[in-house]
């Protein structure tokens, strides 16, 4: 589900894919994930040529409680978008 992870310091980026072998970008799923998270109070920044990359920009002063809540919302979003592939993507968003 996550085809690429890029990082520049405190700004990691995840690129969801439709298929892990072809690495075809999951444009519609990325937009749906951003919308899902936004509706629950977590604002994600989509970027890239097709808005198919999720850029994470947590404040440097974020507390553990807020960070955990944000990660929980992302987990729920990924689980809803990819119901048959639970846990396979958690290594990318868990500390």
Coordinates of C-alpha atoms in Angstrom, one line a residue:
X1 CA 0.0 0.0 0.0
X2 CA 2.9 2.3 0.6
X3 CA 5.2 2.3 -2.5
X4 CA 7.7 4.9 -1.3
X5 CA 8.8 6.7 1.8
X6 CA 10.8 9.9 1.5
X7 CA 12.2 12.0 4.2
X8 CA 13.8 15.4 4.6
X9 CA 14.4 15.8 8.3
X10 CA 11.1 16.2 10.2
X11 CA 9.0 16.1 7.0
X12 CA 8.5 12.5 5.9
X13 CA 6.3 11.7 2.9
X14 CA 4.4 8.5 2.0
X15 CA 3.3 7.5 -1.4
X16 CA 0.4 5.1 -1.5
X17 CA 0.3 2.7 -4.4
X18 CA -2.4 0.5 -6.0
X19 CA -0.1 -2.4 -6.5
X20 CA 3.3 -2.9 -4.7
X21 CA 4.9 -4.6 -7.8
X22 CA 4.0 -2.0 -10.4
X23 CA 4.2 0.9 -7.9
X24 CA 1.2 2.5 -9.7
X25 CA 0.2 5.6 -7.7
X26 CA -3.0 5.4 -5.8
X27 CA -4.3 8.9 -6.6
X28 CA -8.0 8.3 -5.7
X29 CA -7.1 6.4 -2.5
X30 CA -4.7 9.2 -1.4
X31 CA -7.4 11.8 -2.0
X32 CA -9.9 9.6 0.0
X33 CA -7.4 9.2 2.8
X34 CA -6.8 13.0 3.0
X35 CA -10.6 13.6 3.1
X36 CA -11.1 10.9 5.7
X37 CA -8.5 12.3 8.0
X38 CA -9.7 15.9 7.5
X39 CA -13.2 14.9 8.5
X40 CA -11.8 13.6 11.8
X41 CA -9.6 16.7 12.5
X42 CA -6.3 15.6 11.1
X43 CA -5.0 17.8 8.3
X44 CA -2.7 16.0 5.9
X45 CA -0.9 17.8 3.0
X46 CA -1.1 16.0 -0.3
X47 CA 1.6 16.9 -2.8
X48 CA 3.3 15.6 -5.9
X49 CA 2.5 15.9 -9.5
X50 CA -0.9 14.2 -9.0
X51 CA -1.5 15.0 -5.3
X52 CA -0.6 11.4 -4.7
X53 CA 2.0 11.9 -1.9
X54 CA 1.1 12.5 1.7
X55 CA 3.5 14.9 3.4
X56 CA 3.5 14.7 7.2
X57 CA 4.5 17.9 9.0
X58 CA 4.0 17.5 12.7
X59 CA 4.9 20.5 14.9
X60 CA 8.2 20.0 16.7
X61 CA 6.4 20.7 20.0
X62 CA 3.7 18.1 19.5
X63 CA 2.8 16.1 22.6
X64 CA 2.6 12.3 22.6
X65 CA -1.1 12.3 23.1
X66 CA -1.7 14.4 20.0
X67 CA 0.8 12.5 17.9
X68 CA -0.8 9.1 18.9
X69 CA -4.3 10.5 18.0
X70 CA -3.1 11.6 14.6
X71 CA -1.5 8.3 13.9
X72 CA -4.6 6.5 15.1
X73 CA -6.7 8.5 12.6
X74 CA -4.2 7.6 9.8
X75 CA -4.4 4.0 10.7
X76 CA -8.2 4.1 10.6
X77 CA -8.0 5.7 7.2
X78 CA -5.6 3.2 5.8
X79 CA -7.7 0.3 7.2
X80 CA -10.8 1.7 5.5
X81 CA -9.1 2.1 2.2
X82 CA -7.2 -1.2 2.3
X83 CA -9.3 -3.6 4.4
X84 CA -7.6 -6.8 3.4
X85 CA -4.1 -5.5 4.1
X86 CA -4.1 -4.5 7.7
X87 CA -0.8 -4.2 9.5
X88 CA 1.3 -4.2 6.3
X89 CA 1.6 -0.4 6.3
X90 CA 2.0 0.2 10.0
X91 CA 5.8 0.1 9.9
X92 CA 5.7 3.3 7.9
X93 CA 3.6 5.4 10.3
X94 CA 4.4 3.9 13.7
X95 CA 7.3 5.1 15.8

